[in-house]
Amino acid sequence: MYKALLFDLDDTLLDFKAAEDFAFKQLMQESNVPYTQQLFVQYDEINQQLWRQLERQEITKQYLLDQRFTRFFAALGYDNLDGIAAERRFRQLLGEGAFLMPNAKETLTVLKHAGYQLYTASNGVYQTQIRRMQATQILDFFDGHFISETVGYEKPNVKFFEYILNELKITKQDVLMIGDGLNSDIKGALASDIDCVYYDYANRQQANDAQYTVTDLLDLPSVF
């Protein structure tokens, strides 16, 4: 039924939480800021607030990147630290800290051998995502990459999905979106009349309107 499968990256194929933890700890060490778990919680609250604003199209991606560590250091009283420089270093470290979600490579192998066209569909920073896919050896599974920084729109904006359809010259009925984000992936796909799979890796069993739900990536081939 489907010809092209669109994969979200962070927390779908790539374990972003593990990479983020690695990068944050390393950045704090390099910045001479004593690391605590509460410190990360404080950063994450600022970061998530900015990402929600971005999804609502209230700010730009560049504003988010410029502001998250600038606000974080200001909240801590570290006025001597450059938030924009810290952001650049953080993204470098994210690229170095590459980890896969359970069964990600095995699932991609099965789907590729089955003849599906595989594409990434991510809101991440392009070079960071490419480096992480290279490091985890999944880059070559894909026929192309649709990452918001180069697409020009963020999920869940329907223009993000329209861009993909136009580039692939394919109908909505031939495309399936797979991701863990109820807003960016699931609501975005549904608003674009594209079928979707909710990857509930934490088995939270949250209510959603996705056509399919899986808790293990290896279950993907059997549901469609």
mmCIF file of N, CA, C and O in Angstrom, residues 71-142:
data_model
loop_
_atom_site.group_PDB
_atom_site.id
_atom_site.type_symbol
_atom_site.label_atom_id
_atom_site.label_comp_id
_atom_site.label_asym_id
_atom_site.label_seq_id
_atom_site.Cartn_x
_atom_site.Cartn_y
_atom_site.Cartn_z
ATOM 1 N N ARG A 71 19.744 32.046 27.571
ATOM 2 C CA ARG A 71 18.789 32.157 28.682
ATOM 3 C C ARG A 71 19.200 31.273 29.855
ATOM 4 O O ARG A 71 19.048 31.658 31.019
ATOM 5 N N PHE A 72 19.695 30.098 29.539
ATOM 6 C CA PHE A 72 20.111 29.159 30.587
ATOM 7 C C PHE A 72 21.236 29.747 31.432
ATOM 8 O O PHE A 72 21.168 29.766 32.672
ATOM 9 N N PHE A 73 22.277 30.262 30.793
ATOM 10 C CA PHE A 73 23.396 30.841 31.534
ATOM 11 C C PHE A 73 22.966 32.088 32.305
ATOM 12 O O PHE A 73 23.432 32.336 33.422
ATOM 13 N N ALA A 74 22.061 32.878 31.720
ATOM 14 C CA ALA A 74 21.559 34.069 32.402
ATOM 15 C C ALA A 74 20.795 33.684 33.663
ATOM 16 O O ALA A 74 20.936 34.342 34.712
ATOM 17 N N ALA A 75 20.001 32.616 33.568
ATOM 18 C CA ALA A 75 19.233 32.156 34.725
ATOM 19 C C ALA A 75 20.148 31.676 35.847
ATOM 20 O O ALA A 75 19.820 31.803 37.034
ATOM 21 N N LEU A 76 21.309 31.148 35.489
ATOM 22 C CA LEU A 76 22.269 30.664 36.483
ATOM 23 C C LEU A 76 23.168 31.772 37.020
ATOM 24 O O LEU A 76 23.867 31.576 38.018
ATOM 25 N N GLY A 77 23.166 32.921 36.336
ATOM 26 C CA GLY A 77 24.026 34.017 36.750
ATOM 27 C C GLY A 77 25.427 33.953 36.174
ATOM 28 O O GLY A 77 26.330 34.662 36.629
ATOM 29 N N TYR A 78 25.612 33.124 35.132
ATOM 30 C CA TYR A 78 26.917 33.014 34.477
ATOM 31 C C TYR A 78 26.973 33.997 33.304
ATOM 32 O O TYR A 78 26.949 33.618 32.137
ATOM 33 N N ASP A 79 27.077 35.270 33.633
ATOM 34 C CA ASP A 79 27.068 36.304 32.588
ATOM 35 C C ASP A 79 28.338 36.293 31.751
ATOM 36 O O ASP A 79 28.396 36.911 30.682
ATOM 37 N N ASN A 80 29.367 35.613 32.235
ATOM 38 C CA ASN A 80 30.635 35.567 31.509
ATOM 39 C C ASN A 80 30.656 34.515 30.406
ATOM 40 O O ASN A 80 31.593 34.486 29.591
ATOM 41 N N LEU A 81 29.639 33.664 30.351
ATOM 42 C CA LEU A 81 29.610 32.588 29.368
ATOM 43 C C LEU A 81 28.799 33.003 28.137
ATOM 44 O O LEU A 81 27.740 33.619 28.253
ATOM 45 N N ASP A 82 29.326 32.654 26.972
ATOM 46 C CA ASP A 82 28.709 33.003 25.689
ATOM 47 C C ASP A 82 27.724 31.906 25.285
ATOM 48 O O ASP A 82 28.129 30.802 24.923
ATOM 49 N N GLY A 83 26.437 32.217 25.343
ATOM 50 C CA GLY A 83 25.419 31.225 25.039
ATOM 51 C C GLY A 83 25.428 30.775 23.586
ATOM 52 O O GLY A 83 25.163 29.608 23.291
ATOM 53 N N ILE A 84 25.731 31.682 22.671
ATOM 54 C CA ILE A 84 25.740 31.323 21.254
ATOM 55 C C ILE A 84 26.933 30.417 20.941
ATOM 56 O O ILE A 84 26.806 29.433 20.194
ATOM 57 N N ALA A 85 28.079 30.708 21.520
ATOM 58 C CA ALA A 85 29.252 29.837 21.343
ATOM 59 C C ALA A 85 28.996 28.473 21.974
ATOM 60 O O ALA A 85 29.387 27.436 21.422
ATOM 61 N N ALA A 86 28.325 28.472 23.120
ATOM 62 C CA ALA A 86 27.997 27.210 23.787
ATOM 63 C C ALA A 86 27.050 26.377 22.930
ATOM 64 O O ALA A 86 27.181 25.149 22.869
ATOM 65 N N GLU A 87 26.120 27.036 22.260
ATOM 66 C CA GLU A 87 25.195 26.329 21.375
ATOM 67 C C GLU A 87 25.936 25.648 20.230
ATOM 68 O O GLU A 87 25.655 24.490 19.899
ATOM 69 N N ARG A 88 26.896 26.345 19.626
ATOM 70 C CA ARG A 88 27.670 25.758 18.536
ATOM 71 C C ARG A 88 28.423 24.514 19.018
ATOM 72 O O ARG A 88 28.454 23.481 18.347
ATOM 73 N N ARG A 89 29.038 24.628 20.209
ATOM 74 C CA ARG A 89 29.776 23.493 20.754
ATOM 75 C C ARG A 89 28.830 22.345 21.108
ATOM 76 O O ARG A 89 29.149 21.165 20.898
ATOM 77 N N PHE A 90 27.657 22.672 21.633
ATOM 78 C CA PHE A 90 26.666 21.674 22.006
ATOM 79 C C PHE A 90 26.257 20.856 20.788
ATOM 80 O O PHE A 90 26.142 19.624 20.856
ATOM 81 N N ARG A 91 26.051 21.520 19.655
ATOM 82 C CA ARG A 91 25.647 20.805 18.450
ATOM 83 C C ARG A 91 26.777 19.898 17.942
ATOM 84 O O ARG A 91 26.525 18.824 17.408
ATOM 85 N N GLN A 92 28.017 20.356 18.096
ATOM 86 C CA GLN A 92 29.149 19.490 17.740
ATOM 87 C C GLN A 92 29.153 18.237 18.607
ATOM 88 O O GLN A 92 29.342 17.119 18.107
ATOM 89 N N LEU A 93 28.924 18.424 19.894
ATOM 90 C CA LEU A 93 28.914 17.299 20.820
ATOM 91 C C LEU A 93 27.737 16.362 20.560
ATOM 92 O O LEU A 93 27.859 15.141 20.700
ATOM 93 N N LEU A 94 26.595 16.917 20.176
ATOM 94 C CA LEU A 94 25.442 16.079 19.823
ATOM 95 C C LEU A 94 25.782 15.155 18.660
ATOM 96 O O LEU A 94 25.373 14.000 18.628
ATOM 97 N N GLY A 95 26.546 15.685 17.710
ATOM 98 C CA GLY A 95 26.952 14.881 16.568
ATOM 99 C C GLY A 95 27.894 13.761 16.947
ATOM 100 O O GLY A 95 27.931 12.707 16.304
ATOM 101 N N GLU A 96 28.663 13.975 18.004
ATOM 102 C CA GLU A 96 29.608 12.951 18.467
ATOM 103 C C GLU A 96 28.911 11.890 19.314
ATOM 104 O O GLU A 96 29.335 10.737 19.341
ATOM 105 N N GLY A 97 27.855 12.297 20.016
ATOM 106 C CA GLY A 97 27.153 11.368 20.898
ATOM 107 C C GLY A 97 25.997 10.707 20.184
ATOM 108 O O GLY A 97 24.840 11.085 20.359
ATOM 109 N N ALA A 98 26.304 9.729 19.363
ATOM 110 C CA ALA A 98 25.280 9.099 18.528
ATOM 111 C C ALA A 98 24.892 7.744 19.092
ATOM 112 O O ALA A 98 25.745 6.868 19.273
ATOM 113 N N PHE A 99 23.604 7.569 19.349
ATOM 114 C CA PHE A 99 23.085 6.326 19.912
ATOM 115 C C PHE A 99 21.790 5.965 19.193
ATOM 116 O O PHE A 99 21.005 6.848 18.842
ATOM 117 N N LEU A 100 21.561 4.678 18.988
ATOM 118 C CA LEU A 100 20.357 4.218 18.307
ATOM 119 C C LEU A 100 19.271 3.828 19.294
ATOM 120 O O LEU A 100 19.551 3.356 20.394
ATOM 121 N N MET A 101 18.018 3.985 18.877
ATOM 122 C CA MET A 101 16.901 3.435 19.623
ATOM 123 C C MET A 101 16.890 1.918 19.439
ATOM 124 O O MET A 101 17.449 1.396 18.455
ATOM 125 N N PRO A 102 16.280 1.174 20.349
ATOM 126 C CA PRO A 102 16.263 -0.290 20.234
ATOM 127 C C PRO A 102 15.689 -0.768 18.897
ATOM 128 O O PRO A 102 14.639 -0.302 18.459
ATOM 129 N N ASN A 103 16.411 -1.677 18.252
ATOM 130 C CA ASN A 103 15.987 -2.343 17.019
ATOM 131 C C ASN A 103 15.864 -1.414 15.812
ATOM 132 O O ASN A 103 15.241 -1.787 14.803
ATOM 133 N N ALA A 104 16.450 -0.231 15.886
ATOM 134 C CA ALA A 104 16.336 0.716 14.770
ATOM 135 C C ALA A 104 16.998 0.175 13.504
ATOM 136 O O ALA A 104 16.379 0.152 12.428
ATOM 137 N N LYS A 105 18.247 -0.260 13.599
ATOM 138 C CA LYS A 105 18.958 -0.731 12.411
ATOM 139 C C LYS A 105 18.339 -2.015 11.866
ATOM 140 O O LYS A 105 18.217 -2.184 10.638
ATOM 141 N N GLU A 106 17.917 -2.887 12.750
ATOM 142 C CA GLU A 106 17.295 -4.135 12.315
ATOM 143 C C GLU A 106 16.003 -3.868 11.530
ATOM 144 O O GLU A 106 15.727 -4.515 10.512
ATOM 145 N N THR A 107 15.226 -2.909 12.006
ATOM 146 C CA THR A 107 13.965 -2.571 11.337
ATOM 147 C C THR A 107 14.216 -1.945 9.974
ATOM 148 O O THR A 107 13.550 -2.282 8.989
ATOM 149 N N LEU A 108 15.168 -1.032 9.899
ATOM 150 C CA LEU A 108 15.498 -0.412 8.615
ATOM 151 C C LEU A 108 15.979 -1.456 7.612
ATOM 152 O O LEU A 108 15.656 -1.380 6.419
ATOM 153 N N THR A 109 16.724 -2.433 8.092
ATOM 154 C CA THR A 109 17.208 -3.503 7.217
ATOM 155 C C THR A 109 16.050 -4.277 6.614
ATOM 156 O O THR A 109 16.014 -4.542 5.397
ATOM 157 N N VAL A 110 15.078 -4.652 7.444
ATOM 158 C CA VAL A 110 13.913 -5.403 6.972
ATOM 159 C C VAL A 110 13.121 -4.595 5.946
ATOM 160 O O VAL A 110 12.743 -5.101 4.876
ATOM 161 N N LEU A 111 12.873 -3.334 6.246
ATOM 162 C CA LEU A 111 12.060 -2.495 5.365
ATOM 163 C C LEU A 111 12.774 -2.209 4.048
ATOM 164 O O LEU A 111 12.141 -2.166 2.987
ATOM 165 N N LYS A 112 14.087 -2.016 4.115
ATOM 166 C CA LYS A 112 14.855 -1.761 2.891
ATOM 167 C C LYS A 112 14.831 -2.989 1.996
ATOM 168 O O LYS A 112 14.617 -2.886 0.783
ATOM 169 N N HIS A 113 15.009 -4.148 2.580
ATOM 170 C CA HIS A 113 14.977 -5.393 1.798
ATOM 171 C C HIS A 113 13.589 -5.663 1.231
ATOM 172 O O HIS A 113 13.453 -6.349 0.211
ATOM 173 N N ALA A 114 12.560 -5.137 1.881
ATOM 174 C CA ALA A 114 11.191 -5.314 1.389
ATOM 175 C C ALA A 114 10.863 -4.385 0.226
ATOM 176 O O ALA A 114 9.777 -4.489 -0.364
ATOM 177 N N GLY A 115 11.754 -3.461 -0.078
ATOM 178 C CA GLY A 115 11.581 -2.612 -1.245
ATOM 179 C C GLY A 115 10.990 -1.242 -0.995
ATOM 180 O O GLY A 115 10.686 -0.507 -1.946
ATOM 181 N N TYR A 116 10.824 -0.871 0.262
ATOM 182 C CA TYR A 116 10.289 0.462 0.562
ATOM 183 C C TYR A 116 11.342 1.543 0.307
ATOM 184 O O TYR A 116 12.537 1.320 0.510
ATOM 185 N N GLN A 117 10.871 2.722 -0.104
ATOM 186 C CA GLN A 117 11.728 3.899 -0.162
ATOM 187 C C GLN A 117 11.735 4.518 1.238
ATOM 188 O O GLN A 117 10.671 4.781 1.806
ATOM 189 N N LEU A 118 12.892 4.764 1.793
ATOM 190 C CA LEU A 118 13.011 5.276 3.149
ATOM 191 C C LEU A 118 13.571 6.695 3.129
ATOM 192 O O LEU A 118 14.564 6.974 2.454
ATOM 193 N N TYR A 119 12.915 7.571 3.903
ATOM 194 C CA TYR A 119 13.341 8.972 3.994
ATOM 195 C C TYR A 119 13.292 9.427 5.442
ATOM 196 O O TYR A 119 12.458 8.949 6.221
ATOM 197 N N THR A 120 14.164 10.358 5.789
ATOM 198 C CA THR A 120 14.071 10.979 7.112
ATOM 199 C C THR A 120 13.177 12.205 7.005
ATOM 200 O O THR A 120 13.123 12.875 5.969
ATOM 201 N N ALA A 121 12.462 12.489 8.097
ATOM 202 C CA ALA A 121 11.594 13.673 8.174
ATOM 203 C C ALA A 121 11.749 14.227 9.582
ATOM 204 O O ALA A 121 11.063 13.806 10.509
ATOM 205 N N SER A 122 12.656 15.175 9.741
ATOM 206 C CA SER A 122 13.095 15.594 11.077
ATOM 207 C C SER A 122 13.099 17.107 11.227
ATOM 208 O O SER A 122 13.333 17.836 10.265
ATOM 209 N N ASN A 123 12.875 17.553 12.463
ATOM 210 C CA ASN A 123 12.978 18.975 12.775
ATOM 211 C C ASN A 123 14.383 19.371 13.236
ATOM 212 O O ASN A 123 14.599 20.484 13.647
ATOM 213 N N GLY A 124 15.320 18.473 13.195
ATOM 214 C CA GLY A 124 16.653 18.731 13.720
ATOM 215 C C GLY A 124 17.503 19.628 12.831
ATOM 216 O O GLY A 124 17.109 20.034 11.733
ATOM 217 N N VAL A 125 18.711 19.915 13.324
ATOM 218 C CA VAL A 125 19.700 20.682 12.567
ATOM 219 C C VAL A 125 20.360 19.736 11.562
ATOM 220 O O VAL A 125 20.798 18.641 11.918
ATOM 221 N N TYR A 126 20.453 20.142 10.310
ATOM 222 C CA TYR A 126 20.832 19.243 9.218
ATOM 223 C C TYR A 126 22.178 18.556 9.449
ATOM 224 O O TYR A 126 22.257 17.313 9.432
ATOM 225 N N GLN A 127 23.234 19.314 9.641
ATOM 226 C CA GLN A 127 24.560 18.705 9.763
ATOM 227 C C GLN A 127 24.665 17.819 10.996
ATOM 228 O O GLN A 127 25.336 16.784 10.970
ATOM 229 N N THR A 128 24.007 18.219 12.080
ATOM 230 C CA THR A 128 24.013 17.386 13.289
ATOM 231 C C THR A 128 23.358 16.043 13.016
ATOM 232 O O THR A 128 23.875 14.982 13.395
ATOM 233 N N GLN A 129 22.212 16.060 12.350
ATOM 234 C CA GLN A 129 21.493 14.822 12.068
ATOM 235 C C GLN A 129 22.287 13.913 11.122
ATOM 236 O O GLN A 129 22.330 12.697 11.309
ATOM 237 N N ILE A 130 22.900 14.499 10.119
ATOM 238 C CA ILE A 130 23.694 13.714 9.171
ATOM 239 C C ILE A 130 24.872 13.059 9.881
ATOM 240 O O ILE A 130 25.145 11.862 9.686
ATOM 241 N N ARG A 131 25.570 13.806 10.726
ATOM 242 C CA ARG A 131 26.712 13.240 11.448
ATOM 243 C C ARG A 131 26.279 12.101 12.359
ATOM 244 O O ARG A 131 26.974 11.082 12.475
ATOM 245 N N ARG A 132 25.153 12.257 13.005
ATOM 246 C CA ARG A 132 24.678 11.214 13.920
ATOM 247 C C ARG A 132 24.266 9.955 13.161
ATOM 248 O O ARG A 132 24.491 8.837 13.627
ATOM 249 N N MET A 133 23.668 10.125 11.986
ATOM 250 C CA MET A 133 23.321 8.963 11.183
ATOM 251 C C MET A 133 24.564 8.265 10.642
ATOM 252 O O MET A 133 24.612 7.034 10.547
ATOM 253 N N GLN A 134 25.571 9.051 10.296
ATOM 254 C CA GLN A 134 26.832 8.458 9.859
ATOM 255 C C GLN A 134 27.479 7.670 10.992
ATOM 256 O O GLN A 134 27.955 6.548 10.790
ATOM 257 N N ALA A 135 27.492 8.266 12.187
ATOM 258 C CA ALA A 135 28.141 7.631 13.329
ATOM 259 C C ALA A 135 27.457 6.331 13.731
ATOM 260 O O ALA A 135 28.104 5.394 14.209
ATOM 261 N N THR A 136 26.134 6.265 13.547
ATOM 262 C CA THR A 136 25.384 5.058 13.917
ATOM 263 C C THR A 136 25.199 4.112 12.730
ATOM 264 O O THR A 136 24.524 3.092 12.862
ATOM 265 N N GLN A 137 25.775 4.484 11.584
ATOM 266 C CA GLN A 137 25.787 3.625 10.392
ATOM 267 C C GLN A 137 24.389 3.308 9.864
ATOM 268 O O GLN A 137 24.104 2.191 9.432
ATOM 269 N N ILE A 138 23.513 4.319 9.876
ATOM 270 C CA ILE A 138 22.192 4.127 9.271
ATOM 271 C C ILE A 138 21.967 5.068 8.085
ATOM 272 O O ILE A 138 20.935 4.977 7.418
ATOM 273 N N LEU A 139 22.913 5.935 7.800
ATOM 274 C CA LEU A 139 22.724 6.942 6.752
ATOM 275 C C LEU A 139 22.427 6.306 5.397
ATOM 276 O O LEU A 139 21.568 6.783 4.643
ATOM 277 N N ASP A 140 23.099 5.223 5.077
ATOM 278 C CA ASP A 140 22.969 4.622 3.751
ATOM 279 C C ASP A 140 21.645 3.888 3.538
ATOM 280 O O ASP A 140 21.354 3.464 2.416
ATOM 281 N N PHE A 141 20.858 3.723 4.577
ATOM 282 C CA PHE A 141 19.549 3.096 4.409
ATOM 283 C C PHE A 141 18.576 4.008 3.660
ATOM 284 O O PHE A 141 17.592 3.535 3.087
ATOM 285 N N PHE A 142 18.842 5.311 3.664
ATOM 286 C CA PHE A 142 17.846 6.278 3.209
ATOM 287 C C PHE A 142 18.056 6.719 1.766
ATOM 288 O O PHE A 142 19.179 6.878 1.295
#
